[in-house]
Amino acid sequence: MKDIIIIGGGVIGAFVARNLSRYKVDVLVLEKENDVGDATSMANSAIVHSGYDPVPGTKKAYFNVKGNAMFDDIARELDVSMQRIGSLTIALEDKQIELLKDLQKRGEQNGVPTKLLSAEEVKAIEPNISPEVKGALLCPTAGIVNPFTLTAHAFENACDNGVKLALGEEVVSIHKEDGVFVIKTKKNEYKAKMVINCAGVYSEEIAKMIEPIDWTIHPRKGQYYVLDHYAPGLVNHVLFPLPSEKGKGILVTLTTSGNYLVGPSSEFTDEKDDVATDTLTLSDVKRQATGMVPNIPFQEQIRTFAGLRATPSTHDFIIEPAKTDPYFINCAGIESPGLVSSPAIGEYVVEELVKSIMKLEPNPNYNPCIKPYVHMKDLSVEQRNEIIKKNPNYGDIICNCEKISRGEIIDACSRSVPCLTIKAVKKRTRAGFGKCQGGFCQPKVLLLLAKQNGTSPLEVQYDKEGSEILLKESK
C-alpha cells in the first residue's frame, strides 16, 4: 500500500514527485515507457516561456509566470543547462505592430517585462533576420533549457529523497475498494490512498477510469528540424512569429547544446502515439521559418522529429481533483507552456491540493540538489587532466560528435533513475545526439549499457519494448 501513486513519468509527474519528496510520504510513480520524460516532455521546443502570451487570469498565465521565476534555482539545484537568452516576437508587416502592442499589454497584465523594438534595433541584435522586419517584442526573461535532463534530474532528485519509480508499467484499470485505489497495470497490481494523474496525452483515459468527465484531450502534433551546432550566431534569441489560434507558430531558436531548432508545425491527430514526420508538413515548416530568417542553412540538418501536445477542450490547464473523489487529482491538458510551468504546477499540486486532504510531515533529510555531473567538454584542459588522473574512464571518448566519455555514461547509468535503453543514455549524456546520430558510438554505448545493467547485448533496446538492436550473435 502506497500513500500516493503518480501515473505518468513526464515533467509534470517529475515535479509533483520532487515536491512530494519534501515530505515523509510513501510515493510511487508508474510510467508506461522504459524511461522517464519519453514522450511530450522530450519532444518539444524546450523554451522557458516568459508568459506574455497566455490569456490573463488563466491557469496557463499563472503557472507560466510563476514557473519562469523558479527556473534559475531549478537549473542550479538539478544541474540542468538553462540560458535566459530572451525571446523576440517578430512583426513582418506594418499592421502587425499594433498586434505587438496588444501582446505587450497582455504581458503587463501577466506581470512580464517586455520592450518594443524598432526594425533597426531588431537587425542590430539579430543580423540574420528578414530584411522585411518591422519591429519585435523583446521578452528578456524567456530562455532555453535542456528538457531531457530537466525531467530526468527532477526524478533523480525525487528518488534520492525516497520516491520509488516503476518503468514499463502501463495502467489498464483503476477502481476503489474499501476507500483504497486499486491500480492494475499490464504487469502488476498496486494500491494507494491517493492517485495523481499526470499521464499527458493519455490523461483523459486515466481520468475516465474514475468518473465521467466533461473535458477531452486531442493530441496536436508538432514537427521539427534539428540543425547541427555548426556555428554560433544564426539566431541569438528565441524567435517567434506572431501567435495564432494554432499556437505560438514556427520558431527558430538556439538550444542549450548549441544546435538550432526550427518548428513546430501544428496539426491535430487522432493517434496518441503518432510521432511520424512527413515531407509536406516539414516543407511548410521550412517555408514559414525562412520567411523570418531567410538564410537558415537546412543543409546542416541532422534529423527531424515530431512531438505531441495534450491539447485540452477547455483551452486551459486542468489541475483539480475529480468531482466525485478529492483523493484523485488530475493534471491534464498541460500543453505549451507546460514545460516552464512544471515546477510551479508541482508545487501547487502538493501544497494546495494534496495538503488540503492529507497530512504531510516534512522530510528532515530532504536535499533539493542532486550530485553534480561531470561535463568534460565544458572543462579546461587542466581540469580534464585532473579528472582523468583520478578516473581514466573520463579520458575514453565514446561519442566523438558530442565528446562524451565512458566515465560520463557510467555515471549516468549509476544514478537513482536507471538508464535501461540506448535512448535513455542519449538523453542523459547526449551520446548519439551528434551529426552521425549514433552511427559510430551506438555499438559502444550498447555494450557499455549491457555491462552496466548486467544483461546480454542481445537484450539491449533502443527505446520501446521490441526495439532490440541485435538479433543474434554472428561470431
Short mmCIF file of C-alpha atoms in Angstrom, two decimals:
data_model
loop_
_atom_site.label_atom_id
_atom_site.label_comp_id
_atom_site.label_asym_id
_atom_site.label_seq_id
_atom_site.Cartn_x
_atom_site.Cartn_y
_atom_site.Cartn_z
CA MET A 1 0.00 0.00 0.00
CA LYS A 2 1.37 3.38 -1.08
CA ASP A 3 0.29 6.74 0.24
CA ILE A 4 0.31 8.27 -3.25
CA ILE A 5 0.73 6.86 -6.75
CA ILE A 6 1.58 9.21 -9.60
CA ILE A 7 0.63 7.98 -13.06
CA GLY A 8 2.99 9.41 -15.67
CA GLY A 9 6.75 9.95 -15.77
CA GLY A 10 6.86 13.19 -17.73
CA VAL A 11 7.99 16.58 -16.48
CA ILE A 12 4.73 17.22 -14.57
CA GLY A 13 4.95 13.87 -12.78
CA ALA A 14 8.61 14.64 -12.08
CA PHE A 15 7.94 17.91 -10.28
CA VAL A 16 4.92 16.56 -8.42
CA ALA A 17 7.13 13.70 -7.21
CA ARG A 18 10.01 16.03 -6.32
CA ASN A 19 7.74 18.26 -4.25
CA LEU A 20 6.20 15.26 -2.50
CA SER A 21 9.70 14.06 -1.61
CA ARG A 22 10.00 17.09 0.67
CA TYR A 23 7.69 15.17 2.99
CA LYS A 24 7.66 11.79 4.75
CA VAL A 25 5.19 10.18 2.39
CA ASP A 26 5.37 6.86 0.51
CA VAL A 27 5.21 7.74 -3.21
CA LEU A 28 5.37 5.51 -6.29
CA VAL A 29 5.50 6.73 -9.90
CA LEU A 30 4.17 4.45 -12.65
CA GLU A 31 5.46 5.14 -16.17
CA LYS A 32 4.45 3.02 -19.16
CA GLU A 33 7.63 3.67 -21.16
CA ASN A 34 11.14 2.36 -20.44
CA ASP A 35 12.39 5.78 -19.37
CA VAL A 36 11.12 8.98 -17.82
CA GLY A 37 10.38 12.01 -19.99
CA ASP A 38 10.00 9.81 -23.04
CA ALA A 39 7.04 11.48 -24.76
CA THR A 40 5.83 15.11 -24.76
CA SER A 41 8.45 16.16 -22.18
CA MET A 42 11.17 15.06 -24.59
CA ALA A 43 9.84 16.23 -27.96
CA ASN A 44 9.09 19.92 -27.60
CA SER A 45 10.61 23.34 -28.21
CA ALA A 46 12.49 23.37 -24.87
CA ILE A 47 11.56 27.01 -24.22
CA VAL A 48 11.36 28.75 -20.85
CA HIS A 49 8.47 30.95 -21.96
CA SER A 50 8.28 34.40 -20.39
CA GLY A 51 4.49 34.37 -20.00
CA TYR A 52 3.43 37.33 -22.14
CA ASP A 53 1.20 35.19 -24.38
CA PRO A 54 -1.31 33.29 -22.17
CA VAL A 55 -4.69 34.93 -21.59
CA PRO A 56 -4.56 36.85 -18.29
CA GLY A 57 -6.38 35.12 -15.46
CA THR A 58 -5.92 31.61 -16.86
CA LYS A 59 -4.01 28.77 -15.23
CA LYS A 60 -1.61 28.91 -18.15
CA ALA A 61 -0.75 32.54 -17.38
CA TYR A 62 -0.40 31.98 -13.63
CA PHE A 63 1.76 28.86 -13.76
CA ASN A 64 3.86 30.11 -16.70
CA VAL A 65 4.92 33.30 -14.95
CA LYS A 66 5.45 31.63 -11.59
CA GLY A 67 7.35 28.72 -13.14
CA ASN A 68 9.60 31.03 -15.14
CA ALA A 69 10.73 32.76 -11.94
CA MET A 70 11.68 29.39 -10.42
CA PHE A 71 13.98 28.22 -13.21
CA ASP A 72 17.27 29.73 -12.06
CA ASP A 73 17.09 27.81 -8.78
CA ILE A 74 15.79 24.69 -10.55
CA ALA A 75 18.71 24.72 -13.01
CA ARG A 76 21.24 25.18 -10.21
CA GLU A 77 19.80 22.54 -7.88
CA LEU A 78 19.26 19.93 -10.59
CA ASP A 79 22.37 20.61 -12.69
CA VAL A 80 20.31 21.41 -15.79
CA SER A 81 21.52 23.61 -18.65
CA MET A 82 19.39 26.76 -18.88
CA GLN A 83 20.09 30.11 -20.53
CA ARG A 84 17.93 33.24 -20.39
CA ILE A 85 18.62 34.36 -23.95
CA GLY A 86 15.31 36.22 -24.26
CA SER A 87 12.68 35.94 -26.97
CA LEU A 88 11.67 38.16 -29.86
CA THR A 89 8.17 38.06 -31.34
CA ILE A 90 8.63 39.33 -34.88
CA ALA A 91 6.39 41.64 -36.92
CA LEU A 92 6.97 41.35 -40.68
CA GLU A 93 4.21 43.76 -41.69
CA ASP A 94 3.40 47.31 -40.54
CA LYS A 95 -0.10 46.30 -39.44
CA GLN A 96 1.38 43.72 -37.09
CA ILE A 97 2.97 46.40 -34.89
CA GLU A 98 -0.43 47.00 -33.30
CA LEU A 99 -0.65 43.30 -32.54
CA LEU A 100 2.72 43.50 -30.79
CA LYS A 101 1.37 46.36 -28.68
CA ASP A 102 -1.62 44.21 -27.75
CA LEU A 103 0.74 41.41 -26.70
CA GLN A 104 2.75 43.90 -24.65
CA LYS A 105 -0.41 44.94 -22.80
CA ARG A 106 -1.18 41.27 -22.14
CA GLY A 107 2.36 40.85 -20.82
CA GLU A 108 1.86 43.80 -18.48
CA GLN A 109 -1.32 42.18 -17.13
CA ASN A 110 0.60 38.96 -16.53
CA GLY A 111 3.49 40.80 -14.85
CA VAL A 112 6.01 40.04 -17.62
CA PRO A 113 8.63 42.68 -18.57
CA THR A 114 8.70 43.44 -22.30
CA LYS A 115 10.12 46.04 -24.68
CA LEU A 116 9.03 47.05 -28.18
CA LEU A 117 11.96 47.24 -30.60
CA SER A 118 12.19 49.07 -33.90
CA ALA A 119 13.28 47.33 -37.10
CA GLU A 120 16.76 48.78 -36.71
CA GLU A 121 17.05 47.57 -33.13
CA VAL A 122 15.99 44.07 -34.16
CA LYS A 123 18.51 43.94 -37.01
CA ALA A 124 21.27 45.08 -34.66
CA ILE A 125 20.79 42.09 -32.33
CA GLU A 126 19.63 39.56 -34.97
CA PRO A 127 21.73 40.12 -38.11
CA ASN A 128 20.11 37.21 -39.97
CA ILE A 129 16.53 38.38 -39.51
CA SER A 130 14.40 39.05 -42.59
CA PRO A 131 15.00 42.50 -44.12
CA GLU A 132 11.21 42.83 -44.11
CA VAL A 133 11.13 43.03 -40.30
CA LYS A 134 9.11 45.98 -38.98
CA GLY A 135 9.72 45.51 -35.26
CA ALA A 136 9.61 42.98 -32.43
CA LEU A 137 8.54 42.44 -28.84
CA LEU A 138 11.51 41.57 -26.63
CA CYS A 139 10.89 39.42 -23.56
CA PRO A 140 14.21 39.25 -21.66
CA THR A 141 13.10 36.63 -19.09
CA ALA A 142 12.49 33.95 -21.74
CA GLY A 143 15.09 31.26 -22.16
CA ILE A 144 16.05 27.79 -23.30
CA VAL A 145 16.51 24.62 -21.24
CA ASN A 146 17.62 21.02 -21.69
CA PRO A 147 14.25 19.21 -21.48
CA PHE A 148 15.81 15.74 -21.25
CA THR A 149 17.85 16.37 -18.11
CA LEU A 150 15.16 18.63 -16.63
CA THR A 151 12.80 15.66 -16.33
CA ALA A 152 15.44 13.01 -15.57
CA HIS A 153 17.22 15.09 -12.93
CA ALA A 154 13.97 16.13 -11.24
CA PHE A 155 13.10 12.45 -10.96
CA GLU A 156 16.62 11.67 -9.77
CA ASN A 157 16.22 14.23 -7.00
CA ALA A 158 12.82 12.80 -6.07
CA CYS A 159 14.19 9.25 -5.97
CA ASP A 160 17.25 10.35 -3.99
CA ASN A 161 14.77 11.68 -1.42
CA GLY A 162 12.71 8.49 -1.22
CA VAL A 163 10.28 8.35 -4.16
CA LYS A 164 10.02 4.98 -5.94
CA LEU A 165 9.84 4.68 -9.74
CA ALA A 166 8.45 1.77 -11.76
CA LEU A 167 9.13 1.83 -15.52
CA GLY A 168 7.31 -0.20 -18.16
CA GLU A 169 4.10 -0.15 -16.09
CA GLU A 170 1.14 0.77 -18.31
CA VAL A 171 -2.03 1.35 -16.28
CA VAL A 172 -5.06 -0.55 -17.63
CA SER A 173 -7.63 -0.05 -14.87
CA ILE A 174 -8.33 1.79 -11.63
CA HIS A 175 -11.10 1.17 -9.14
CA LYS A 176 -11.71 1.74 -5.46
CA GLU A 177 -12.16 -0.91 -2.80
CA ASP A 178 -12.83 -0.01 0.84
CA GLY A 179 -11.55 3.51 0.33
CA VAL A 180 -8.34 2.38 -1.40
CA PHE A 181 -7.43 2.80 -5.06
CA VAL A 182 -6.52 -0.45 -6.84
CA ILE A 183 -4.38 0.28 -9.89
CA LYS A 184 -3.77 -2.55 -12.33
CA THR A 185 -1.01 -2.38 -14.92
CA LYS A 186 -0.15 -4.87 -17.64
CA LYS A 187 2.34 -6.42 -15.20
CA ASN A 188 1.26 -5.81 -11.60
CA GLU A 189 -1.36 -4.54 -9.19
CA TYR A 190 -0.79 -1.61 -6.81
CA LYS A 191 -2.79 0.05 -4.05
CA ALA A 192 -2.77 3.65 -2.87
CA LYS A 193 -4.67 6.13 -0.73
CA MET A 194 -4.35 8.83 -3.40
CA VAL A 195 -3.74 8.91 -7.16
CA ILE A 196 -2.35 11.85 -9.17
CA ASN A 197 -2.99 11.63 -12.91
CA CYS A 198 -0.06 13.10 -14.89
CA ALA A 199 -0.49 10.86 -17.94
CA GLY A 200 -0.07 13.50 -20.66
CA VAL A 201 -1.96 12.70 -23.85
CA TYR A 202 -3.44 9.68 -22.05
CA SER A 203 -4.73 11.66 -19.05
CA GLU A 204 -8.28 11.58 -20.44
CA GLU A 205 -8.29 7.77 -20.48
CA ILE A 206 -6.92 7.62 -16.92
CA ALA A 207 -9.46 10.15 -15.64
CA LYS A 208 -12.34 8.19 -17.19
CA MET A 209 -11.35 5.16 -15.12
CA ILE A 210 -12.66 7.04 -12.08
CA GLU A 211 -15.67 9.03 -13.32
CA PRO A 212 -17.32 10.53 -16.41
CA ILE A 213 -15.55 13.76 -17.37
CA ASP A 214 -16.64 16.88 -19.26
CA TRP A 215 -13.33 17.53 -20.99
CA THR A 216 -11.27 15.81 -23.66
CA ILE A 217 -7.65 15.69 -24.78
CA HIS A 218 -6.93 15.97 -28.51
CA PRO A 219 -3.26 15.44 -29.38
CA ARG A 220 -1.69 18.14 -31.52
CA LYS A 221 1.43 17.11 -33.42
CA GLY A 222 4.41 19.38 -33.95
CA GLN A 223 7.20 18.55 -36.40
CA TYR A 224 10.71 20.00 -36.17
CA TYR A 225 14.07 20.25 -37.88
CA VAL A 226 17.25 19.92 -35.82
CA LEU A 227 20.36 21.60 -37.22
CA ASP A 228 23.91 20.74 -36.19
CA HIS A 229 25.83 23.03 -33.85
CA TYR A 230 27.91 24.11 -36.81
CA ALA A 231 28.49 27.78 -35.85
CA PRO A 232 27.16 30.34 -33.39
CA GLY A 233 25.13 33.36 -34.38
CA LEU A 234 22.38 32.13 -36.72
CA VAL A 235 19.98 33.48 -34.10
CA ASN A 236 20.74 34.91 -30.68
CA HIS A 237 17.24 34.82 -29.18
CA VAL A 238 14.19 32.59 -29.41
CA LEU A 239 12.44 33.97 -32.49
CA PHE A 240 8.65 33.70 -32.68
CA PRO A 241 6.20 34.86 -35.31
CA LEU A 242 3.00 36.41 -34.00
CA PRO A 243 0.94 33.69 -32.28
CA SER A 244 -2.34 32.39 -33.69
CA GLU A 245 -5.15 30.11 -32.56
CA LYS A 246 -2.89 27.18 -33.58
CA GLY A 247 -0.20 28.16 -31.09
CA LYS A 248 2.96 30.19 -30.94
CA GLY A 249 3.90 29.39 -34.53
CA ILE A 250 7.11 28.29 -36.23
CA LEU A 251 10.04 29.34 -34.07
CA VAL A 252 13.76 29.44 -34.77
CA THR A 253 15.93 29.04 -31.70
CA LEU A 254 19.28 28.08 -30.34
CA THR A 255 19.33 25.13 -27.94
CA THR A 256 21.43 24.70 -24.79
CA SER A 257 23.66 22.27 -26.72
CA GLY A 258 24.40 24.81 -29.45
CA ASN A 259 22.14 23.14 -32.03
CA TYR A 260 19.32 25.02 -33.71
CA LEU A 261 15.67 24.03 -33.62
CA VAL A 262 13.15 25.02 -36.31
CA GLY A 263 9.43 24.27 -35.83
CA PRO A 264 6.92 23.12 -34.78
CA SER A 265 4.06 22.53 -37.15
CA SER A 266 0.63 22.26 -35.58
CA GLU A 267 -1.82 19.61 -36.73
CA PHE A 268 -4.32 17.53 -34.79
CA THR A 269 -4.02 13.76 -34.86
CA ASP A 270 -6.33 11.02 -33.65
CA GLU A 271 -3.43 8.73 -32.78
CA LYS A 272 -1.87 9.28 -29.35
CA ASP A 273 1.39 7.65 -30.40
CA ASP A 274 1.69 9.29 -33.82
CA VAL A 275 5.15 10.88 -33.90
CA ALA A 276 5.82 10.31 -37.60
CA THR A 277 7.14 13.16 -39.74
CA ASP A 278 6.18 13.87 -43.35
CA THR A 279 7.83 15.79 -46.15
CA LEU A 280 4.85 18.02 -46.96
CA THR A 281 4.47 19.32 -43.41
CA LEU A 282 8.20 19.80 -42.93
CA SER A 283 8.38 21.72 -46.21
CA ASP A 284 5.76 24.10 -44.86
CA VAL A 285 7.75 24.49 -41.63
CA LYS A 286 10.78 25.39 -43.74
CA ARG A 287 8.76 27.89 -45.80
CA GLN A 288 7.40 29.68 -42.74
CA ALA A 289 10.74 29.72 -40.93
CA THR A 290 12.64 31.19 -43.88
CA GLY A 291 10.10 33.99 -44.03
CA MET A 292 11.51 35.08 -40.67
CA VAL A 293 15.16 34.01 -41.08
CA PRO A 294 15.88 33.70 -44.83
CA ASN A 295 19.32 32.09 -44.71
CA ILE A 296 18.67 29.12 -42.42
CA PRO A 297 21.25 26.50 -43.54
CA PHE A 298 18.98 23.50 -43.83
CA GLN A 299 21.92 21.60 -45.34
CA GLU A 300 23.12 21.39 -41.71
CA GLN A 301 20.04 19.35 -40.76
CA ILE A 302 20.95 16.27 -38.71
CA ARG A 303 17.46 14.98 -38.04
CA THR A 304 13.73 15.72 -37.90
CA PHE A 305 11.31 14.70 -35.17
CA ALA A 306 7.73 15.14 -34.02
CA GLY A 307 6.14 15.53 -30.60
CA LEU A 308 2.58 15.52 -29.32
CA ARG A 309 0.92 18.17 -27.17
CA ALA A 310 -2.01 17.29 -24.92
CA THR A 311 -4.43 19.95 -26.15
CA PRO A 312 -7.49 20.19 -23.85
CA SER A 313 -11.03 21.05 -24.88
CA THR A 314 -11.06 23.60 -22.03
CA HIS A 315 -8.25 25.67 -23.67
CA ASP A 316 -6.55 25.79 -20.27
CA PHE A 317 -4.65 23.51 -17.92
CA ILE A 318 -6.83 21.09 -15.95
CA ILE A 319 -5.37 20.90 -12.44
CA GLU A 320 -8.05 19.80 -9.99
CA PRO A 321 -9.47 16.88 -8.02
CA ALA A 322 -12.02 14.56 -9.59
CA LYS A 323 -15.57 15.79 -8.99
CA THR A 324 -16.53 12.59 -7.17
CA ASP A 325 -13.29 11.94 -5.27
CA PRO A 326 -10.84 14.53 -3.86
CA TYR A 327 -8.20 11.79 -3.48
CA PHE A 328 -7.91 11.53 -7.27
CA ILE A 329 -6.18 14.59 -8.77
CA ASN A 330 -5.98 15.38 -12.46
CA CYS A 331 -3.05 17.26 -14.00
CA ALA A 332 -4.25 17.19 -17.59
CA GLY A 333 -4.13 19.25 -20.76
CA ILE A 334 -0.66 20.51 -19.93
CA GLU A 335 0.33 21.72 -23.38
CA SER A 336 2.57 24.73 -24.03
CA PRO A 337 3.67 26.47 -21.81
CA GLY A 338 3.72 23.26 -19.78
CA LEU A 339 7.49 22.79 -19.59
CA VAL A 340 8.16 26.16 -17.94
CA SER A 341 5.03 25.76 -15.79
CA SER A 342 6.04 22.34 -14.43
CA PRO A 343 7.88 23.44 -11.24
CA ALA A 344 5.00 25.73 -10.25
CA ILE A 345 2.40 23.06 -11.04
CA GLY A 346 4.28 20.50 -8.96
CA GLU A 347 4.40 22.90 -6.02
CA TYR A 348 0.70 23.80 -6.31
CA VAL A 349 -0.49 20.20 -6.53
CA VAL A 350 1.36 19.28 -3.34
CA GLU A 351 0.98 22.44 -1.26
CA GLU A 352 -2.61 23.28 -2.19
CA LEU A 353 -4.35 20.09 -3.30
CA VAL A 354 -2.62 17.19 -1.53
CA LYS A 355 -2.03 19.07 1.73
CA SER A 356 -5.69 20.10 1.91
CA ILE A 357 -6.76 16.49 2.49
CA MET A 358 -3.63 14.60 3.61
CA LYS A 359 -1.34 15.44 6.49
CA LEU A 360 2.24 15.75 5.30
CA GLU A 361 5.14 15.71 7.71
CA PRO A 362 8.38 17.35 6.49
CA ASN A 363 11.20 15.06 5.40
CA PRO A 364 14.12 16.10 7.65
CA ASN A 365 16.62 14.56 5.20
CA TYR A 366 15.31 16.32 2.09
CA ASN A 367 18.05 17.68 -0.15
CA PRO A 368 16.95 19.83 -3.11
CA CYS A 369 20.19 19.24 -5.01
CA ILE A 370 21.45 16.28 -6.98
CA LYS A 371 25.07 15.25 -7.09
CA PRO A 372 26.62 17.41 -9.86
CA TYR A 373 27.55 15.72 -13.11
CA VAL A 374 30.95 15.95 -14.78
CA HIS A 375 30.66 17.67 -18.18
CA MET A 376 34.08 17.07 -19.70
CA LYS A 377 33.73 19.20 -22.82
CA ASP A 378 32.87 22.25 -20.69
CA LEU A 379 36.10 21.98 -18.68
CA SER A 380 39.56 23.36 -19.31
CA VAL A 381 42.38 21.03 -20.39
CA GLU A 382 43.86 21.23 -16.89
CA GLN A 383 40.54 20.30 -15.26
CA ARG A 384 40.04 17.40 -17.65
CA ASN A 385 43.51 16.02 -17.00
CA GLU A 386 42.94 16.20 -13.25
CA ILE A 387 39.71 14.21 -13.54
CA ILE A 388 41.26 11.66 -15.90
CA LYS A 389 44.11 11.08 -13.43
CA LYS A 390 41.54 10.10 -10.82
CA ASN A 391 39.36 8.10 -13.21
CA PRO A 392 40.75 7.09 -16.63
CA ASN A 393 37.21 6.34 -17.89
CA TYR A 394 36.76 10.08 -18.36
CA GLY A 395 39.59 10.04 -20.89
CA ASP A 396 37.97 7.40 -23.10
CA ILE A 397 35.72 9.23 -25.60
CA ILE A 398 32.74 7.11 -26.65
CA CYS A 399 30.83 9.73 -28.69
CA ASN A 400 33.18 11.73 -30.89
CA CYS A 401 30.50 14.10 -32.21
CA GLU A 402 29.45 15.32 -28.76
CA LYS A 403 32.74 14.48 -26.98
CA ILE A 404 31.10 12.25 -24.35
CA SER A 405 33.35 9.98 -22.32
CA ARG A 406 32.90 6.49 -20.96
CA GLY A 407 33.03 7.95 -17.44
CA GLU A 408 30.09 10.25 -18.10
CA ILE A 409 27.97 7.38 -19.40
CA ILE A 410 28.88 5.15 -16.45
CA ASP A 411 27.96 7.98 -14.09
CA ALA A 412 24.55 8.47 -15.75
CA CYS A 413 23.87 4.73 -15.54
CA SER A 414 24.77 4.66 -11.84
CA ARG A 415 22.18 7.19 -10.64
CA SER A 416 18.89 6.52 -8.84
CA VAL A 417 16.89 6.77 -12.10
CA PRO A 418 18.02 3.84 -14.28
CA CYS A 419 19.21 4.05 -17.88
CA LEU A 420 17.72 0.94 -19.47
CA THR A 421 17.85 1.89 -23.15
CA ILE A 422 20.13 3.44 -25.78
CA LYS A 423 17.76 6.41 -25.93
CA ALA A 424 17.92 6.91 -22.16
CA VAL A 425 21.71 7.20 -22.35
CA LYS A 426 21.35 9.55 -25.32
CA LYS A 427 19.01 11.87 -23.41
CA ARG A 428 21.11 11.90 -20.24
CA THR A 429 24.52 12.38 -21.81
CA ARG A 430 24.00 13.44 -25.48
CA ALA A 431 25.95 10.40 -26.68
CA GLY A 432 24.37 9.82 -30.10
CA PHE A 433 22.92 13.32 -30.48
CA GLY A 434 25.62 14.50 -32.90
CA LYS A 435 25.89 14.66 -36.66
CA CYS A 436 26.21 10.89 -37.10
CA GLN A 437 23.19 10.29 -34.81
CA GLY A 438 24.85 7.34 -33.11
CA GLY A 439 26.19 5.78 -36.29
CA PHE A 440 29.63 5.32 -34.75
CA CYS A 441 29.08 5.37 -30.98
CA GLN A 442 25.89 3.30 -30.67
CA PRO A 443 27.68 -0.10 -30.67
CA LYS A 444 29.99 1.13 -27.89
CA VAL A 445 27.04 2.51 -25.90
CA LEU A 446 25.16 -0.76 -26.35
CA LEU A 447 27.99 -2.87 -24.99
CA LEU A 448 28.60 -0.46 -22.12
CA LEU A 449 24.89 -0.41 -21.25
CA ALA A 450 24.72 -4.20 -21.23
CA LYS A 451 27.73 -4.36 -18.92
CA GLN A 452 26.38 -1.71 -16.55
CA ASN A 453 22.96 -3.37 -16.28
CA GLY A 454 24.27 -6.93 -16.20
CA THR A 455 22.33 -8.03 -19.29
CA SER A 456 23.15 -9.61 -22.63
CA PRO A 457 23.84 -7.20 -25.52
CA LEU A 458 21.01 -9.01 -27.32
CA GLU A 459 18.58 -7.67 -24.71
CA VAL A 460 19.51 -4.00 -25.00
CA GLN A 461 16.68 -1.97 -26.53
CA TYR A 462 16.85 1.31 -28.36
CA ASP A 463 13.68 2.63 -26.68
CA LYS A 464 10.32 0.87 -26.50
CA GLU A 465 9.56 -2.80 -25.96
CA GLY A 466 10.60 -4.78 -29.02
CA SER A 467 13.27 -2.31 -30.14
CA GLU A 468 16.27 -4.56 -29.56
CA ILE A 469 19.27 -3.58 -31.69
CA LEU A 470 20.87 -7.02 -32.16
CA LEU A 471 19.15 -10.14 -33.49
CA LYS A 472 21.74 -12.83 -32.78
CA GLU A 473 25.43 -13.48 -32.25
CA SER A 474 27.27 -13.84 -35.56
CA LYS A 475 30.64 -14.89 -34.26
#
